PDB file of C-alpha atoms and ligand atoms in Angstrom:
ATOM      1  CA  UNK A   1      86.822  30.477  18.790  1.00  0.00           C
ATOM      2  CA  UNK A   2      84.239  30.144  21.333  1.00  0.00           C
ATOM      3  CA  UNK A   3      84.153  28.717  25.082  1.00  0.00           C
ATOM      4  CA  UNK A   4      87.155  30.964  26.363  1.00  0.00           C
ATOM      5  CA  UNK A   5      85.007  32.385  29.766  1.00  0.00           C
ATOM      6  CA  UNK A   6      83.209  28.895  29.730  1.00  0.00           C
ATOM      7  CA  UNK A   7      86.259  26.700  30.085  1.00  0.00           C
ATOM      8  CA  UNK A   8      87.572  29.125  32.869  1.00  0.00           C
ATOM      9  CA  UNK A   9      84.547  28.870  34.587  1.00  0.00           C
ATOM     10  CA  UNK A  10      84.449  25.225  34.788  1.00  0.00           C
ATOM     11  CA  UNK A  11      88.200  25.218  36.534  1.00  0.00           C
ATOM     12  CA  UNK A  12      87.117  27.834  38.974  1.00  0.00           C
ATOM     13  CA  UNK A  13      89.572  30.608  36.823  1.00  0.00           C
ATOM     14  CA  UNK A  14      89.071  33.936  36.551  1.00  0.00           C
ATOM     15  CA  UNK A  15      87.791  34.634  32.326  1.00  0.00           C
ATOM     16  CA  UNK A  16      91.266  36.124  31.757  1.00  0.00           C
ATOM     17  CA  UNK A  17      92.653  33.129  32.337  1.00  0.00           C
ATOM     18  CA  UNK A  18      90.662  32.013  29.795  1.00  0.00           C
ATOM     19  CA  UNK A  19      91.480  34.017  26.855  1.00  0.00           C
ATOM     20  CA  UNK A  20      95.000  33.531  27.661  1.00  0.00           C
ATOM     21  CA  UNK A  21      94.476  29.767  27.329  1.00  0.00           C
ATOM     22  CA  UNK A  22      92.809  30.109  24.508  1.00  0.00           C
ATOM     23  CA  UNK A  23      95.928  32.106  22.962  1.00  0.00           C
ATOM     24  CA  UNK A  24      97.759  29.248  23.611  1.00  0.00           C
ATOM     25  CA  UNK A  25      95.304  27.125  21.627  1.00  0.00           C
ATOM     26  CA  UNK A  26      95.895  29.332  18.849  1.00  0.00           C
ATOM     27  CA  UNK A  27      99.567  29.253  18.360  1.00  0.00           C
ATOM     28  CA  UNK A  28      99.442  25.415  18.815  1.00  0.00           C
ATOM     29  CA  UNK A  29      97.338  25.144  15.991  1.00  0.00           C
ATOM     30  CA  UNK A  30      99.493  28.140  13.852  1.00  0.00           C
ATOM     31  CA  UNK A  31     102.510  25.789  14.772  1.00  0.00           C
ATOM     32  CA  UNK A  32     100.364  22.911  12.676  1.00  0.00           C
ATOM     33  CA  UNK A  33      98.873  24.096   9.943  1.00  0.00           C
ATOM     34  CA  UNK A  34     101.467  24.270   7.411  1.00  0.00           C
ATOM     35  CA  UNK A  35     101.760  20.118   8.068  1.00  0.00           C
ATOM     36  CA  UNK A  36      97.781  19.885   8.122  1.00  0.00           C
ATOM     37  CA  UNK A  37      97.945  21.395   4.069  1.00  0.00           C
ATOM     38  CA  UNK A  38      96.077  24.061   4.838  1.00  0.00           C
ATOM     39  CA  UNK A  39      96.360  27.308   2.452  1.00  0.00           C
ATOM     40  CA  UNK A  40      94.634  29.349   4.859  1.00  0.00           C
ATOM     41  CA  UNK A  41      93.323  29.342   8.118  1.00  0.00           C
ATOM     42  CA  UNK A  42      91.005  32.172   9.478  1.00  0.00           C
ATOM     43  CA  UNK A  43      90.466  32.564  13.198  1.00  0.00           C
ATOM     44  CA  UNK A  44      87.639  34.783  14.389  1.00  0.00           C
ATOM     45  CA  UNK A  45      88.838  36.750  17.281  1.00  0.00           C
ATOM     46  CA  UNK A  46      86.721  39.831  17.983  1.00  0.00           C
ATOM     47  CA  UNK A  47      83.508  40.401  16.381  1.00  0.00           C
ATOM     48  CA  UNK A  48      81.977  44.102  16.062  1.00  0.00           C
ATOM     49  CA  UNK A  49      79.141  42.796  18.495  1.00  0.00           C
ATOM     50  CA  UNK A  50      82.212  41.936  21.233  1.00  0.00           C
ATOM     51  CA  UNK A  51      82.545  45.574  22.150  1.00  0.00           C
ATOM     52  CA  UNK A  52      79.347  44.535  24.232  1.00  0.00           C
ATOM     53  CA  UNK A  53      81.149  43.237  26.885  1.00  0.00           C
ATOM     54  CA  UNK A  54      82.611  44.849  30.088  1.00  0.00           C
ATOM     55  CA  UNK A  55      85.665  47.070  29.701  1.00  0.00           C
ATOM     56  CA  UNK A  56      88.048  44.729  31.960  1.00  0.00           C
ATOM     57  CA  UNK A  57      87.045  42.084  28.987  1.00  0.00           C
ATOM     58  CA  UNK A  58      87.592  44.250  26.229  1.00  0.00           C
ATOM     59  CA  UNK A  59      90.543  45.188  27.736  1.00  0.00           C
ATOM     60  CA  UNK A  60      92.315  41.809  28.463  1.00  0.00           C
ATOM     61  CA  UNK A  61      91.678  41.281  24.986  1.00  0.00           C
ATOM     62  CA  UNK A  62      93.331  43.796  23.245  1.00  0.00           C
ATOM     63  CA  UNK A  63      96.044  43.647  25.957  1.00  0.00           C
ATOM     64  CA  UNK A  64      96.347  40.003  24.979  1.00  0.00           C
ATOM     65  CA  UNK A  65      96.127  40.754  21.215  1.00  0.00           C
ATOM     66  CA  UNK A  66      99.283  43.390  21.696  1.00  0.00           C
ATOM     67  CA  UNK A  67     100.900  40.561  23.876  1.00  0.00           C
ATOM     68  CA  UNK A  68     100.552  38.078  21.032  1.00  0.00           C
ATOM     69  CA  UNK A  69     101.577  39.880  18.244  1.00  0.00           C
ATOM     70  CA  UNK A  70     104.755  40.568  19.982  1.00  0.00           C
ATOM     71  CA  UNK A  71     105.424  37.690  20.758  1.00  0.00           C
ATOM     72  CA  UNK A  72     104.311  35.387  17.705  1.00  0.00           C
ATOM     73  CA  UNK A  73     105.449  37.950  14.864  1.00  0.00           C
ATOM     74  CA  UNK A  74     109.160  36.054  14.599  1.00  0.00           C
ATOM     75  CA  UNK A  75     107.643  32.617  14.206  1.00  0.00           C
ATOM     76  CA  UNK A  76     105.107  33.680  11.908  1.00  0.00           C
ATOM     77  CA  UNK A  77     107.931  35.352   9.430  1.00  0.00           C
ATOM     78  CA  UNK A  78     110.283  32.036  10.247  1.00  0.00           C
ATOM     79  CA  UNK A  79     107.292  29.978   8.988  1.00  0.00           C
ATOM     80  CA  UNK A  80     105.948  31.700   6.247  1.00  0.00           C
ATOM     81  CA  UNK A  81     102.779  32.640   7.575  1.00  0.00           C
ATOM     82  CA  UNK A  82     101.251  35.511   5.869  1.00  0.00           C
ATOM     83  CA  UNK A  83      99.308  37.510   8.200  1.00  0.00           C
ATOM     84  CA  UNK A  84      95.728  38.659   6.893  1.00  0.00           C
ATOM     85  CA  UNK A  85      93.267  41.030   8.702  1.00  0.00           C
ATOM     86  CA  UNK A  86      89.701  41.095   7.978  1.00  0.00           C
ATOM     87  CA  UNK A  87      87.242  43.370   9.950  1.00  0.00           C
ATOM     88  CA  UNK A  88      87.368  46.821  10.607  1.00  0.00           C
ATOM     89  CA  UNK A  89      90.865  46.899  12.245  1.00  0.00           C
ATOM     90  CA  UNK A  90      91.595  50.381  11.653  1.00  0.00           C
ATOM     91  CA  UNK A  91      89.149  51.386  14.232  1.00  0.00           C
ATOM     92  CA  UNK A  92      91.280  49.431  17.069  1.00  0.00           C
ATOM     93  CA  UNK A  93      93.324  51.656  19.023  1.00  0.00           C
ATOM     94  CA  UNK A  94      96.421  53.473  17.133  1.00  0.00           C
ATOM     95  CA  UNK A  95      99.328  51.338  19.340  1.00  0.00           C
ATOM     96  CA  UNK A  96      97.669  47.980  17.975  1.00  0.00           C
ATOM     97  CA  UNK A  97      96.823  49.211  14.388  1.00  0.00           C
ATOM     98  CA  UNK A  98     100.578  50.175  14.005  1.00  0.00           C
ATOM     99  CA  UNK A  99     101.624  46.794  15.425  1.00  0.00           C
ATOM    100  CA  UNK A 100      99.273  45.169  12.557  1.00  0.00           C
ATOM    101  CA  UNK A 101     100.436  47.493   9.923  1.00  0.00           C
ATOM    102  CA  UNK A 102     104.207  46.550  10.414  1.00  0.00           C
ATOM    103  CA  UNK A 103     103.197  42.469  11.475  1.00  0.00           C
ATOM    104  CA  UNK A 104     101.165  43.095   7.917  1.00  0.00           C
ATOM    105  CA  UNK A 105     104.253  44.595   6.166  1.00  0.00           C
ATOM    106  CA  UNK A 106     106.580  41.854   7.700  1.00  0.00           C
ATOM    107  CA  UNK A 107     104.806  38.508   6.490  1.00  0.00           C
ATOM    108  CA  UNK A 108     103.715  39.888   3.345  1.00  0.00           C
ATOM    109  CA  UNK A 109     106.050  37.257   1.468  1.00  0.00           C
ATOM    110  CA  UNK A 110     103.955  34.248   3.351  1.00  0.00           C
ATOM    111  CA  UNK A 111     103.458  31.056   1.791  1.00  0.00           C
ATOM    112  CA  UNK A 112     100.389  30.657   3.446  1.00  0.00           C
ATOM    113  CA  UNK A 113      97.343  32.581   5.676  1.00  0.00           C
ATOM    114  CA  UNK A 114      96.749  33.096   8.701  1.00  0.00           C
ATOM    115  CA  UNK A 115      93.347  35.650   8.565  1.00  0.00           C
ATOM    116  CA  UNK A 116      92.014  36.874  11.809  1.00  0.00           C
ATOM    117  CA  UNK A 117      89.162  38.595  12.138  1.00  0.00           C
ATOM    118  CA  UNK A 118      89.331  41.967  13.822  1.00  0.00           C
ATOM    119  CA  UNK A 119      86.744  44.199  14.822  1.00  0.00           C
ATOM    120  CA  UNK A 120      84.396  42.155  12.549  1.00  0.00           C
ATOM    121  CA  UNK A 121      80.850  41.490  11.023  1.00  0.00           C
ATOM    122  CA  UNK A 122      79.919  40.624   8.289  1.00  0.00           C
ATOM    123  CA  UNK A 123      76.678  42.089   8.059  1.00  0.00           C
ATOM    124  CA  UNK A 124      78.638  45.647   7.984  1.00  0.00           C
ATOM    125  CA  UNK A 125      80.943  43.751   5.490  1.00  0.00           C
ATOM    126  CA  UNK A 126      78.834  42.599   2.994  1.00  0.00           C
ATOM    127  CA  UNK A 127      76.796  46.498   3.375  1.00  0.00           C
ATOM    128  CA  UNK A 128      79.985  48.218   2.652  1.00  0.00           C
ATOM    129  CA  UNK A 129      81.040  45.718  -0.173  1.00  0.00           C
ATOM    130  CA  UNK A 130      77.603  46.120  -1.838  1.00  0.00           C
ATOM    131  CA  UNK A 131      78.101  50.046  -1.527  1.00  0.00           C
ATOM    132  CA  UNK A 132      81.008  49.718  -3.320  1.00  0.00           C
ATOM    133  CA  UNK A 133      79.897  47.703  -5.934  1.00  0.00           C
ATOM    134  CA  UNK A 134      77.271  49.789  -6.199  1.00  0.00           C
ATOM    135  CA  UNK A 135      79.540  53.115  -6.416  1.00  0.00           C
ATOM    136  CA  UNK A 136      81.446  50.823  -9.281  1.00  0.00           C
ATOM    137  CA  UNK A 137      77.817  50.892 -11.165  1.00  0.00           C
ATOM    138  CA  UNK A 138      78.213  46.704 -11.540  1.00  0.00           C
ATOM    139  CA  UNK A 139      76.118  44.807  -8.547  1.00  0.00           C
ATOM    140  CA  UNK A 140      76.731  40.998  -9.422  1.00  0.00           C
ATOM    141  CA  UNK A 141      77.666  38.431  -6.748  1.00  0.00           C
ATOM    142  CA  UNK A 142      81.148  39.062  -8.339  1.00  0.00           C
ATOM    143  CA  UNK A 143      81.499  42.195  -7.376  1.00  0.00           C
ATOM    144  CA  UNK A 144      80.204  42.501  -4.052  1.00  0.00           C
ATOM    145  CA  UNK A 145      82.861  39.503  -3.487  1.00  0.00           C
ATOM    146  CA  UNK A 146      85.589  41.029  -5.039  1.00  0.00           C
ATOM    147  CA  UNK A 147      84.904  43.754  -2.238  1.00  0.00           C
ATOM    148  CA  UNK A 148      84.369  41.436   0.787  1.00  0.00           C
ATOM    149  CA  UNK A 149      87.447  41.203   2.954  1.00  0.00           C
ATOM    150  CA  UNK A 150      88.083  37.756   1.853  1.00  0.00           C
ATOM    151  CA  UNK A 151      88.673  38.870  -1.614  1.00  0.00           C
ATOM    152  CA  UNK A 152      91.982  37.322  -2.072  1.00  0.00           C
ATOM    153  CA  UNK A 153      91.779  34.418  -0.071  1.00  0.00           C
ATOM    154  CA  UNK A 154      90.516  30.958  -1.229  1.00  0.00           C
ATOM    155  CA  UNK A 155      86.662  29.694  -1.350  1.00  0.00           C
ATOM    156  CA  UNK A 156      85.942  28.945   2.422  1.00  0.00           C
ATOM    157  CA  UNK A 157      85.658  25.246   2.349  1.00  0.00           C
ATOM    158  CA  UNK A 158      85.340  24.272   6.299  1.00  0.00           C
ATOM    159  CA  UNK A 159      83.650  26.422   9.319  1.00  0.00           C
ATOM    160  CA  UNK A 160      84.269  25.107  12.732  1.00  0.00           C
ATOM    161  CA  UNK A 161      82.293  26.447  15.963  1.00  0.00           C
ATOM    162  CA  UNK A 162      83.739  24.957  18.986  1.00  0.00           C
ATOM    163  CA  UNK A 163      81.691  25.415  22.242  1.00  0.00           C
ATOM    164  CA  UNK A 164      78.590  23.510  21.424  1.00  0.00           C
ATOM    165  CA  UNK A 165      76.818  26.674  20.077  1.00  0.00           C
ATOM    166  CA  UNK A 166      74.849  26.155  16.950  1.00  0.00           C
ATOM    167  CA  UNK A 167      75.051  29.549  15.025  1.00  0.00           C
ATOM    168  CA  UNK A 168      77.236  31.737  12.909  1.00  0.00           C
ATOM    169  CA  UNK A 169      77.086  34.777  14.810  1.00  0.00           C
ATOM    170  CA  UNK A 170      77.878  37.167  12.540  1.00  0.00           C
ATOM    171  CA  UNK A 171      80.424  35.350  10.987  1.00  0.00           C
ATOM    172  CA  UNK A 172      81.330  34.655   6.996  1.00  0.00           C
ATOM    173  CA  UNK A 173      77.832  35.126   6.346  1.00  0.00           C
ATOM    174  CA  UNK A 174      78.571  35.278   2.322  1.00  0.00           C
ATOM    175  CA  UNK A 175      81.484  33.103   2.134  1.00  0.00           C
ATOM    176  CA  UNK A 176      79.865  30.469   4.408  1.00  0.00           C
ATOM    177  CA  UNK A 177      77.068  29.624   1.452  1.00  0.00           C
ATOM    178  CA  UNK A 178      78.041  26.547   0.436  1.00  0.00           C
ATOM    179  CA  UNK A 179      81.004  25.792   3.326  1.00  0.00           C
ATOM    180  CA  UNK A 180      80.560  22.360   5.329  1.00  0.00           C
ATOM    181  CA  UNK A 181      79.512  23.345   8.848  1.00  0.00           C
ATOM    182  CA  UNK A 182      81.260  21.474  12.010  1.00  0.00           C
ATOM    183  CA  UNK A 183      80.176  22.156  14.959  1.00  0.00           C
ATOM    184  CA  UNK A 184      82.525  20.866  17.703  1.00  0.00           C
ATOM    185  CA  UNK A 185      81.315  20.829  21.466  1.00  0.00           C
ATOM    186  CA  UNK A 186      85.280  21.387  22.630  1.00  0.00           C
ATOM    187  CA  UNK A 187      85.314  24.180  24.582  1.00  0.00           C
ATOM    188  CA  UNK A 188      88.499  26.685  22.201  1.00  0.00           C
ATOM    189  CA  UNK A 189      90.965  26.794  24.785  1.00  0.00           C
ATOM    190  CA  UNK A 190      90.941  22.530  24.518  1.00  0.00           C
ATOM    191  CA  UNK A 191      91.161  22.680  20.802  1.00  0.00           C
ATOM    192  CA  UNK A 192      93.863  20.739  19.408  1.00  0.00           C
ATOM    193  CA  UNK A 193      95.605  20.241  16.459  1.00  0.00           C
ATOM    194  CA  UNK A 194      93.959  16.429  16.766  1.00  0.00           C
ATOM    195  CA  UNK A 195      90.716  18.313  16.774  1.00  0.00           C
ATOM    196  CA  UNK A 196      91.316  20.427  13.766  1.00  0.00           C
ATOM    197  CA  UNK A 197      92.431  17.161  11.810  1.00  0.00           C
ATOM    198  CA  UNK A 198      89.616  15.314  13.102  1.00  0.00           C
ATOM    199  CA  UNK A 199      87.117  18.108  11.390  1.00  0.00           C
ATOM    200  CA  UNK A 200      89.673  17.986   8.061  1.00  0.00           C
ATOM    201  CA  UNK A 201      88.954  14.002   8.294  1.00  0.00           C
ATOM    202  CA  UNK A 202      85.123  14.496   8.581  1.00  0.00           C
ATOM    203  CA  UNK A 203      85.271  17.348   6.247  1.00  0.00           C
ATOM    204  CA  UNK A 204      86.846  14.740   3.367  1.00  0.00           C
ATOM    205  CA  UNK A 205      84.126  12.489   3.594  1.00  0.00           C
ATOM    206  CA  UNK A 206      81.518  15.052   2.569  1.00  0.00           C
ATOM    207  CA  UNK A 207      80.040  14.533  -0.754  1.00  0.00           C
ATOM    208  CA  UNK A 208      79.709  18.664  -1.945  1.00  0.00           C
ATOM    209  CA  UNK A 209      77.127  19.104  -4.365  1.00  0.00           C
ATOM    210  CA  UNK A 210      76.933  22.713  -4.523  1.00  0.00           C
ATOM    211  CA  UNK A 211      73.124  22.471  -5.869  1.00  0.00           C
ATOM    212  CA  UNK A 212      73.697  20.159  -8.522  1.00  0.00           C
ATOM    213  CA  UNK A 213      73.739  16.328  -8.197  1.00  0.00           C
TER     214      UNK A 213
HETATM  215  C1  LIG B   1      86.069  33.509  23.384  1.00  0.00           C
HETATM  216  O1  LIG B   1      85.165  32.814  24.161  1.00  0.00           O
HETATM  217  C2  LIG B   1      85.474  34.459  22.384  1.00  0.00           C
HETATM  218  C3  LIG B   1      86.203  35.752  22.256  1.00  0.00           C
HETATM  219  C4  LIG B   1      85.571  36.894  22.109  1.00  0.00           C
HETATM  220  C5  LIG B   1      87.653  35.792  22.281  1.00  0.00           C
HETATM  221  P1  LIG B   1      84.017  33.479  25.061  1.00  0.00           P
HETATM  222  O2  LIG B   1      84.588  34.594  25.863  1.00  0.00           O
HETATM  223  O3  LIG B   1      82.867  33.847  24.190  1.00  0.00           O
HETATM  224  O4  LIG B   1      83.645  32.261  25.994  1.00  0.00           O
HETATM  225  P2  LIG B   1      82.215  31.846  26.561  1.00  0.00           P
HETATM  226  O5  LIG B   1      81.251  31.835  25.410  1.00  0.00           O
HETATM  227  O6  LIG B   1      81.848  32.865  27.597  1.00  0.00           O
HETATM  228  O7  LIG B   1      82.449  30.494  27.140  1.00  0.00           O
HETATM  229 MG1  LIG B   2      81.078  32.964  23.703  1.00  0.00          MG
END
């Protein structure tokens, strides 16, 4: 979800403004994807790398993340969205870790995913799922994956960058190996629901191979 401070920029807003815009963009699209057919849907929110950036930013952030949860939790559990966290989550501050921990608890019975990245890299997360495949004495592909995150979710079919920017900055690295790429130049907060089905309508046109032919 890129293109927050950019899109805030280009109406003269402050960045906050921004984010909060591209909250909105969010819970449009949460509100759509159950129509869409899609199982899961996994939203990269704060990467480990983020921390980078000035406090007031880090701040607004988290504040916004607190805001949202609040907020969204009842129309998640109305809609049967299960909530997934991937990233190192447990290393946000204690007031939003409970909040996850009981949003977690709540949706459990979900029909289908919302993921959002947290805190998260996955350079660290393949690292630490290698470790542990390593500490199981088995180090196959199928083991590191069965320690990624992602572990339970389904094969990541589609990654969408919005933004214009050409990279996967630290995100999905494993899962992304044989996912179709779409990169949108739609700055997030301007994301639509038409935009996500636009990429689903590309996406079906793609002739996956996976190596073979
Ligand atoms: C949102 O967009 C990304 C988040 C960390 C939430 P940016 O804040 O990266 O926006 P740009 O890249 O400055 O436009
Ligand atoms: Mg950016």
């Amino acid at each position: 979800m890129d293109g927050n401070g950019r899109w805030a920029k280009r109406k003269g807003l402050p960045r906050a403004v921004g984010h909060q815009r591209g909250v909105e963009a969010v819970r449009k699209l949460v509100r759509s994807v159950g129509d869409m057919g899609i199982d899961c849907l996994t939203l990269y929110a704060f990467s480990s790398e983020n921390w980078k950036r000035p406090e007031e930013e880090v701040d607004d952030l988290m504040n916004l993340m607190r805001k949202f949860i609040k907020s969204d939790l009842p129309e998640f559990v109305a809609n049967n969205v299960r909530l997934k966290i991937i990233g190192d989550w447990q290393g946000l501050a204690p007031d939003i870790v409970a909040m996850l921990e009981d949003a977690l608890e709540q949706t459990a019975g979900g029909t289908h995913t919302l993921a959002v990245a947290l805190n998260y890299g996955a350079q660290q997360e393949i690292a630490s799922a290698a470790a542990k495949a390593a500490a199981s004495g088995e180090v196959t592909e199928e083991s590191i994956a069965a320690h990624l995150y992602t572990a339970d979710l389904p094969p990541l079919d589609l990654l969408i960058r919005t933004s214009g920017e050409v990279r996967l900055s630290n995100f999905l690295l494993w899962q992304a190996a044989y996912a179709e790429m779409a990169f949108v130049d739609t700055l997030w907060p301007d994301f639509a629901p038409e935009h996500l089905q636009q990429a689903l309508d590309d996406f079906a046109q793609r002739e996956r191979r996976y190596g073979g032919r």
